[in-house]
XYZ file of C-alpha atoms in Angstrom:
471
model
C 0.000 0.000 0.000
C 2.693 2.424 0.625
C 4.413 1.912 -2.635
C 0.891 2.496 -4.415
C -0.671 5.979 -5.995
C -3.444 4.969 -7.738
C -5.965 2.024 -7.027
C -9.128 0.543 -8.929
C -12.576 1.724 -7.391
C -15.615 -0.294 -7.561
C -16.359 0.458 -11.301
C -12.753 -0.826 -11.820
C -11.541 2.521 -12.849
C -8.122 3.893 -11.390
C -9.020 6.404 -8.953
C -5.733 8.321 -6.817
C -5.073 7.113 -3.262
C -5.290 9.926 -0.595
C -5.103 9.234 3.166
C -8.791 8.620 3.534
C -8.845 5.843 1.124
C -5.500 4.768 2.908
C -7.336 4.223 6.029
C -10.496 2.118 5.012
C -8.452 -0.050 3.487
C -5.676 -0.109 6.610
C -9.097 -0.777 8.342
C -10.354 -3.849 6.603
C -6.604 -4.932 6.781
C -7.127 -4.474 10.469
C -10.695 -6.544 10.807
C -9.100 -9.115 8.850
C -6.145 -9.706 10.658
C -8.040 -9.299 14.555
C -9.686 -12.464 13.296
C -6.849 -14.137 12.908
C -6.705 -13.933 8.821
C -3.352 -13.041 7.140
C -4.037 -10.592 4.383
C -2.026 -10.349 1.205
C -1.937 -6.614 -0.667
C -2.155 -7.048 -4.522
C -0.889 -4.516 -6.513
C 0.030 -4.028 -10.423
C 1.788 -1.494 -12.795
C 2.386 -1.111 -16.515
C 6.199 -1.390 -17.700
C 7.079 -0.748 -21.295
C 7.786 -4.184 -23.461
C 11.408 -4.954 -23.396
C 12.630 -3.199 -20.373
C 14.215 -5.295 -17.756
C 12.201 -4.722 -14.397
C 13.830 -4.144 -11.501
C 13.693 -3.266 -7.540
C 12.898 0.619 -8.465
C 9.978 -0.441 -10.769
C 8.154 -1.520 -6.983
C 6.196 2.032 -7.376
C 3.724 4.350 -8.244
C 1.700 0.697 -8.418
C -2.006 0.495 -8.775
C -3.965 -1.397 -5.679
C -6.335 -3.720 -6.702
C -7.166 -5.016 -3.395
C -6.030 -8.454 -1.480
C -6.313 -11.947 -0.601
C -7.094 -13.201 2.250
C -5.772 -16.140 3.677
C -7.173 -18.312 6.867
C -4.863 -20.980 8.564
C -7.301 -22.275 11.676
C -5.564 -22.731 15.174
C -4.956 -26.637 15.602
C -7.816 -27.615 19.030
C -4.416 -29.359 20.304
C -1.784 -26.301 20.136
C -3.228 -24.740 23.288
C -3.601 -27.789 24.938
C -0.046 -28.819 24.539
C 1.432 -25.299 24.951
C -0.568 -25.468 28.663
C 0.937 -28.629 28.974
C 5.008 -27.705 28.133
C 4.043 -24.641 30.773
C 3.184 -27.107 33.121
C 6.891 -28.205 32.409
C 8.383 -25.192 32.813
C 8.600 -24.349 29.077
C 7.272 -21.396 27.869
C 6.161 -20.766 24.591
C 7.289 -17.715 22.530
C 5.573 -16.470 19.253
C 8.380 -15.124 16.794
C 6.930 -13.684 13.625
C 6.399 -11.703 10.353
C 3.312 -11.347 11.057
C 1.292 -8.093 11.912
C 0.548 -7.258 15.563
C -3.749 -8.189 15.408
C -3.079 -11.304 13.511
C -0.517 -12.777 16.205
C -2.714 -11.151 19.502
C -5.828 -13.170 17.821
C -3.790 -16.465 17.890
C -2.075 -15.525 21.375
C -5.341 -15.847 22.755
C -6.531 -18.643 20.861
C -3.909 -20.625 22.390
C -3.314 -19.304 25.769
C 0.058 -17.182 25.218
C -0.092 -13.683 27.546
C -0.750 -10.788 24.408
C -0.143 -8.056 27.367
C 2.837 -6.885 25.819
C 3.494 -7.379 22.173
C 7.000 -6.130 20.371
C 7.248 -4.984 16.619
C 10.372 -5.585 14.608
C 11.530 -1.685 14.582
C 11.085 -1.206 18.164
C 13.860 -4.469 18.196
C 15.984 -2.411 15.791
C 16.010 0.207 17.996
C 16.996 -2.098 21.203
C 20.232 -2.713 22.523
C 21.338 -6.302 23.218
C 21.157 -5.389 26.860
C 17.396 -3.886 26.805
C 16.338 -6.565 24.478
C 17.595 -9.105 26.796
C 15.406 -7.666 29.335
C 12.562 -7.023 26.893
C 12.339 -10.810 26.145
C 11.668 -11.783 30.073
C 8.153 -9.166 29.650
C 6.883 -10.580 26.740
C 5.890 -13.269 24.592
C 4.924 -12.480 21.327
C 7.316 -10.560 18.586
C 5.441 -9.534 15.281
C 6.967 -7.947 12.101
C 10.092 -9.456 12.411
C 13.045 -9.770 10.172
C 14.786 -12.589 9.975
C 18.097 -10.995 12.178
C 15.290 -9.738 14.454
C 14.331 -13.209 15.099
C 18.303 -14.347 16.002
C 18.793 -11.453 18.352
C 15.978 -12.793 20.093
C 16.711 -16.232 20.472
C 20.607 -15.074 21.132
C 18.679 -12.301 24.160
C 17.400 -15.289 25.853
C 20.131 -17.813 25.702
C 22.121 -14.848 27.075
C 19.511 -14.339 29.922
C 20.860 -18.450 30.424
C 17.813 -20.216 28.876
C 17.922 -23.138 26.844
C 16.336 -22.142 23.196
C 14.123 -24.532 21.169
C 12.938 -23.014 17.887
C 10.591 -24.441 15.382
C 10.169 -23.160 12.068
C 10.127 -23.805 8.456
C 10.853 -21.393 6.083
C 13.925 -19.581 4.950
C 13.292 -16.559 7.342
C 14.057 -18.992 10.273
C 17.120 -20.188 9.498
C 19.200 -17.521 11.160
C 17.715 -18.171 14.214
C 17.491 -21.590 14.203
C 21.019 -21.383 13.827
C 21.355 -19.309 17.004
C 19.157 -21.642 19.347
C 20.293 -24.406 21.078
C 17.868 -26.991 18.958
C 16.022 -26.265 16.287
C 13.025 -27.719 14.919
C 11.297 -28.704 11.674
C 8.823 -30.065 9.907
C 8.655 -32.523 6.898
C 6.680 -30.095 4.586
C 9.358 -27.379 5.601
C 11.717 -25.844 3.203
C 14.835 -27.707 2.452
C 17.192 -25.005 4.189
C 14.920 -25.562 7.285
C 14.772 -28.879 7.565
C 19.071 -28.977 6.303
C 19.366 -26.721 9.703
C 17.283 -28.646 12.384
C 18.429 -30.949 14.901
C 14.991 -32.945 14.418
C 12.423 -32.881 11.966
C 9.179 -33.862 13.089
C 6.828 -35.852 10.896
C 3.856 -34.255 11.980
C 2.719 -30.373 13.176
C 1.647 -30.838 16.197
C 3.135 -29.038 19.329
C 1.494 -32.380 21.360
C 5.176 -33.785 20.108
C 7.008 -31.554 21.741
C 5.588 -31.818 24.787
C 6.307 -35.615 24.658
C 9.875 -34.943 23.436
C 10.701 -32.666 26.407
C 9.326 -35.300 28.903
C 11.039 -38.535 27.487
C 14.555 -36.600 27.031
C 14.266 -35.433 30.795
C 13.787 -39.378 31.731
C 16.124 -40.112 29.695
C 18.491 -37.031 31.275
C 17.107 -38.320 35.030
C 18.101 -41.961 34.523
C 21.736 -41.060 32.975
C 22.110 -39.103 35.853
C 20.772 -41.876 38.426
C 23.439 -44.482 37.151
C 26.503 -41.480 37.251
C 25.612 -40.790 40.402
C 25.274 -44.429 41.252
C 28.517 -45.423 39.968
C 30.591 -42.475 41.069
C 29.176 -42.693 44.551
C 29.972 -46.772 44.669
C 33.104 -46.642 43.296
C 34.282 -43.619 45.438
C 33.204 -45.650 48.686
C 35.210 -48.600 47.121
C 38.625 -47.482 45.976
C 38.459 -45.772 49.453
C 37.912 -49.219 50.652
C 40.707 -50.958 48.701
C 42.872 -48.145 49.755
C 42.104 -49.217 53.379
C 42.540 -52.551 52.953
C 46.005 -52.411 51.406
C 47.200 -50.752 54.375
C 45.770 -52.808 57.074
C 46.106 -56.267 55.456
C 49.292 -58.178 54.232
C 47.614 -59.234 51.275
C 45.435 -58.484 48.309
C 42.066 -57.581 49.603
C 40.374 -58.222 46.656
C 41.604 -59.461 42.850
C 42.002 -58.372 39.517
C 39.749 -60.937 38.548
C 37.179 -60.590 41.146
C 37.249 -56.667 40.478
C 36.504 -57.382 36.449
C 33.568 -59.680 37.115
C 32.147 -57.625 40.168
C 32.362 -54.816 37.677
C 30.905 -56.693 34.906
C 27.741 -58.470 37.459
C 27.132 -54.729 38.351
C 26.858 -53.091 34.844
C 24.527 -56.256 34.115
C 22.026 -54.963 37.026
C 22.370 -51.457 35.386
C 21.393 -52.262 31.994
C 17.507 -51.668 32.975
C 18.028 -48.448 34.388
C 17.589 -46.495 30.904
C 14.258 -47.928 31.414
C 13.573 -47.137 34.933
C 10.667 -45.551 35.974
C 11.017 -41.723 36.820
C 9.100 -40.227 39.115
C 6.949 -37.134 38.539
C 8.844 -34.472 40.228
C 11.881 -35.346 38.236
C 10.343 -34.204 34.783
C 8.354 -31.274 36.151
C 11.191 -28.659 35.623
C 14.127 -28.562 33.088
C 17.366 -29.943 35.228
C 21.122 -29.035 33.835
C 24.143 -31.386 34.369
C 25.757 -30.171 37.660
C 29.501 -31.352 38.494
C 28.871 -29.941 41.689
C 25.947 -32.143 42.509
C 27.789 -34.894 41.763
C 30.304 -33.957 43.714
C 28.255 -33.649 46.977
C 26.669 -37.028 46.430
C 29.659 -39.080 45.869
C 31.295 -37.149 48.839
C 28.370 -37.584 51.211
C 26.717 -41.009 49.975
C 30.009 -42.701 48.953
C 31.565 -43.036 52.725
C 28.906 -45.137 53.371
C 30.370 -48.110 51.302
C 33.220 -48.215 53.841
C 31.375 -47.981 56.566
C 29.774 -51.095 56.011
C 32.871 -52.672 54.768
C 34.912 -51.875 58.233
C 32.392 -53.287 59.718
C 32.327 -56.793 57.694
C 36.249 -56.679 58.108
C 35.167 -56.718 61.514
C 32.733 -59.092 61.424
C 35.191 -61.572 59.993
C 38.136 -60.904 62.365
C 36.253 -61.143 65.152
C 33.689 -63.470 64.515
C 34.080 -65.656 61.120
C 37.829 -66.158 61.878
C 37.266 -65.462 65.540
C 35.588 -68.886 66.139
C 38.412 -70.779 64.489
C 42.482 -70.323 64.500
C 43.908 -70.682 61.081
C 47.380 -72.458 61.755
C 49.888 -71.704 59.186
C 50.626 -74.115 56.923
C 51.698 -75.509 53.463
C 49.389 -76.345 50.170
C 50.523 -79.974 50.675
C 49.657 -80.219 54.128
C 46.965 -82.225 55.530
C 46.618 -80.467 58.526
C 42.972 -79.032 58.744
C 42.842 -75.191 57.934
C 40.604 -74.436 60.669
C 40.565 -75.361 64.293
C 39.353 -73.853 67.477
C 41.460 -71.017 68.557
C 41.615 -67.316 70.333
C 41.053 -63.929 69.089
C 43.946 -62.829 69.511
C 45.818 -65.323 67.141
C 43.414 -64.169 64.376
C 43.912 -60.566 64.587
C 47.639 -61.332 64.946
C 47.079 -63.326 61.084
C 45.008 -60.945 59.517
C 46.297 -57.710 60.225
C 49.980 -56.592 59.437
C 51.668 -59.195 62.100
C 52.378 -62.125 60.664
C 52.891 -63.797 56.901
C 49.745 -65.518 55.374
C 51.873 -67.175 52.453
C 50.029 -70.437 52.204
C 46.371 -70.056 53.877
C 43.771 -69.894 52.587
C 42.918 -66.710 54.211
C 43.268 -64.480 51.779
C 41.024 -66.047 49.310
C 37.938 -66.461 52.351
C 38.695 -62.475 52.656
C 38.258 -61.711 49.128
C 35.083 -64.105 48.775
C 33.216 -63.167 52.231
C 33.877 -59.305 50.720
C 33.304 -59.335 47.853
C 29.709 -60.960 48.330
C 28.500 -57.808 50.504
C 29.725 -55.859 47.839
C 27.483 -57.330 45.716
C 24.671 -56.895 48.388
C 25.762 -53.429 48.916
C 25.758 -52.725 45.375
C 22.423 -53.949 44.519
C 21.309 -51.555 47.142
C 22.863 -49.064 45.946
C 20.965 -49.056 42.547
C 17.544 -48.088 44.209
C 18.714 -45.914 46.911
C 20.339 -43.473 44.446
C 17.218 -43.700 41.741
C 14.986 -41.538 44.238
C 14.198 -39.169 46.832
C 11.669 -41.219 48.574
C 12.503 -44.566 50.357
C 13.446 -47.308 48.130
C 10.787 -50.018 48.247
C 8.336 -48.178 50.599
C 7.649 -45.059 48.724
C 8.759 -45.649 45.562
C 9.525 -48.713 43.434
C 11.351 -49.086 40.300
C 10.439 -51.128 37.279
C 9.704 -54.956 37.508
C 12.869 -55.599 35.240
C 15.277 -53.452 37.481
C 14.306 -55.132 40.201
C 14.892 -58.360 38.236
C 17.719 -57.551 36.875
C 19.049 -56.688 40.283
C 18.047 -59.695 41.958
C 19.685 -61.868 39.283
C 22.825 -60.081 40.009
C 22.820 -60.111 43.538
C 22.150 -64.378 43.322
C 25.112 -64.658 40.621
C 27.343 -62.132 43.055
C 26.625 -64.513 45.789
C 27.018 -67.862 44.638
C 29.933 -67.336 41.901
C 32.495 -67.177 45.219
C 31.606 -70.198 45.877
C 32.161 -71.956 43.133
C 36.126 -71.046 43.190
C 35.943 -70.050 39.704
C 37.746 -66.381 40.934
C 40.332 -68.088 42.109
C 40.460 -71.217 39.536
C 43.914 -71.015 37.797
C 45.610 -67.931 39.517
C 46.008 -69.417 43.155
C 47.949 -72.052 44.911
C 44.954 -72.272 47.508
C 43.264 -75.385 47.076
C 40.130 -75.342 46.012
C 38.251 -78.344 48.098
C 39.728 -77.315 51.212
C 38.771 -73.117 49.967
C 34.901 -74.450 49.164
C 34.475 -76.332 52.541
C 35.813 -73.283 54.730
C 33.594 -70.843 53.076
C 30.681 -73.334 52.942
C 31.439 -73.573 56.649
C 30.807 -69.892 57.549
C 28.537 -69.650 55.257
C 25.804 -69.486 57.728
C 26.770 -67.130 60.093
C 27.952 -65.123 57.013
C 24.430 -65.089 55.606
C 23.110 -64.099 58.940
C 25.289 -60.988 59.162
C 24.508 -59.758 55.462
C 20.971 -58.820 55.957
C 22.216 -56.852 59.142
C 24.852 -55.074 57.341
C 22.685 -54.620 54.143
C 19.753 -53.057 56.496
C 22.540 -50.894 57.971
C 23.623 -49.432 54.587
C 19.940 -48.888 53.566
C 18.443 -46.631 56.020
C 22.045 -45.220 56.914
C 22.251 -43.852 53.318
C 18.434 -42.619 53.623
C 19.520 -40.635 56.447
C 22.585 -38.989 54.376
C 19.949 -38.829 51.556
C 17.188 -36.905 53.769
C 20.305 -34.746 55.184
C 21.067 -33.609 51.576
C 17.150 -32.962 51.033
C 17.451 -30.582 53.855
C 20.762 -28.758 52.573
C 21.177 -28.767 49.165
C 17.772 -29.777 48.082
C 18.550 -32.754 45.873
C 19.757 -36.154 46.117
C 18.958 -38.539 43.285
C 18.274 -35.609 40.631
């Protein structure tokens, strides 16, 4: 309209524009557009036959009039944009758009049209009042296509994570700028060359199931970091300890490889672990600090328990029996009665074990309530709640725990840690741990009941302080 002088009345004859005519037609733009209609100026000019046309030909044109074009508000958007609000996403409208076409579909679908910014009041913006202009409002009309980047660079700045969907060739800058970008399949190739993902259908009910299943996915890669951070923090403290108290190898480079391996069995579920509610209610960022606190705080509990089954053993598995020093080939029973004080004297730094069987009942007895401990370990650090009594995992975690924890306590048994890379023989080995296997089995659910609700105490302790625990 602004590049026309002339325009065809009723009768179809070319009448001159002055303001008056300007405004009824800026006025039927205007009642278009409030209901939601785009409207399309049409416009024409003679040029002589033979001349090239160019940009300066756009003038002194003749308005015919305009088409209008209707594109109905999906029922689902505003459903799903109160939905991603509900997840603490909020939903900005960037557009070319005039200012009454995009306040008609702000309220159609629920976004605030209190405050609505044009394209040149953007030009006019620094990057430091824009960044504060984009916290007071939700809807940007007339925009150009660097208009639209400044924006989604503004809010990234303010430390948002940007999402932007669009689909034509005017959103490319911007989906360039924004930390994932969108498509859709009947998008422009340039679009859909620039996206991250390209969704197969419209429909903003997708991204609202996108955001939820990559924070589940986010929340369960977090649960098994934390998990194994935490575990093996507690346990190469433990090993450490061990080392320096014992005068032999607390546990072996065998047993570590097939503990390790038993465990990452158990923790091949987790990606499908349930997550609870409050875990996908608010967008979480990776914290190295968080971690930090949790393995730091949760991790000493792993020694605890395993002082206290060093303990155990020395004083009561080994404390029933003295363990006489003696040669592979001997026939001389490994155990017999004896005192206390001969089996601390053998186990810690006092005496040589070379030939017993000592250190290969050690490394079985602990390396079973590691397994025990471990298993624990896998639902205490998957919630905030208490593990079994307010919250449960899925069927197969548990299954795949409990399959672990059986193998972890049976495979010591069978002397296959030791087959091959020990002089300890094995019959004699089987019947002394079969022996204590009793009052060994007795002990672990102590210890094990120990280690749960002593780590939901550290866990409610961090609730208190830091606010956080599994997520």
């Amino acid at each position: 309209l602004s590049i026309s002088t002339a325009y065809l009345d009723e009768d179809r004859n070319i009448q001159p524009i002055d303001d008056k005519v300007k405004n009824d037609i800026m006025g039927l733009v205007e009642w278009y557009s409030e209901k939601g209609m785009r409207v399309l100026g049409v416009g024409y000019k003679y040029v002589p036959s033979g001349k090239e046309i160019t940009v300066e030909d756009e003038c002194e044109l003749i308005f015919t009039g305009f088409v209008v074009f209707t594109d109905p508000v999906k029922e689902s958007a505003k459903v799903a944009i109160a939905d991603l609000r509900d997840y603490g996403v909020t939903t900005k409208v960037l557009t070319g758009d005039n200012e009454y076409v995009s306040r008609y579909i702000g309220d159609e679908i629920g976004i605030s049209t209190e405050r609505i910014i044009v394209g040149p009041q953007i030009d006019s913006m620094t990057d430091q009042e824009l960044q504060s202009a984009v916290e007071s409002s939700d809807i940007f009309v007339r925009l150009t296509p660097d208009n639209k980047m400044r924006i989604v660079k503004a809010l990234r700045a303010n430390g948002h994570t940007v999402g932007l969907m669009g689909d034509g060739i005017n959103d490319v800058l911007a989906m360039k700028a924004a930390d994932v970008s969108i498509s859709v399949d009947t998008g422009t190739d340039i679009a859909k060359d620039t996206a991250s993902m390209i969704l197969l259908e419209k429909d903003l009910g997708i991204l609202k199931n996108g955001v939820i299943e990559g924070r589940k996915v986010y929340v369960n890669t977090i649960k098994y970091v934390k998990m194994i951070g935490s575990i093996n923090f507690g346990y190469v403290f433990s090993l450490i300890l061990a080392t320096l108290l014992f005068n032999f190898n607390p546990m072996g480079a065998l047993m570590i490889l097939i503990f390790n391996l038993i465990n990452d069995f158990a923790c091949l579920i987790i990606p499908w672990d349930r997550v609870e509610d409050e875990f996908v209610r608010e967008p979480r960022k990776w914290d190295a600090i968080n971690l930090k606190n949790v393995m730091f705080r949760y991790g000493p509990m792993c020694p605890i328990t395993d002082i206290m089954t060093w303990a155990f053993m020395i004083f009561v598995v080994f404390g029933t029996m003295c363990i006489d020093v003696v040669t592979v080939d001997s026939a001389t029973p490994l155990f017999e009665k004896g005192s206390y004080d001969n089996v601390a004297q053998l186990i810690l730094r006092r005496e040589d074990l070379t030939g017993t069987n000592v250190e290969a009942l050690f490394q079985a007895i602990w390396v079973i309530e590691q397994y025990w401990m471990q298993v624990w370990s896998i639902h205490i650090v998957r919630t905030n709640k208490l593990p079994f009594f307010q919250s449960w995992s899925c069927k197969a975690l548990v299954i795949s725990a409990l399959v672990a924890l059986a193998v972890g306590t049976i495979l010591p048994f069978t002397g296959v840690l030791w087959e091959g890379i020990s002089d300890f023989p094995m019959d004699l080995f089987q019947g002394d741990l079969f022996s204590v296997a009793p009052i060994f089995m007795i002990w672990m659910p102590i210890i094990a009941c120990v280690y749960f609700f002593g780590s939901h105490l550290v866990k409610k302790r961090m609730l208190k302080t830091h606010g956080y625990f599994a997520c």
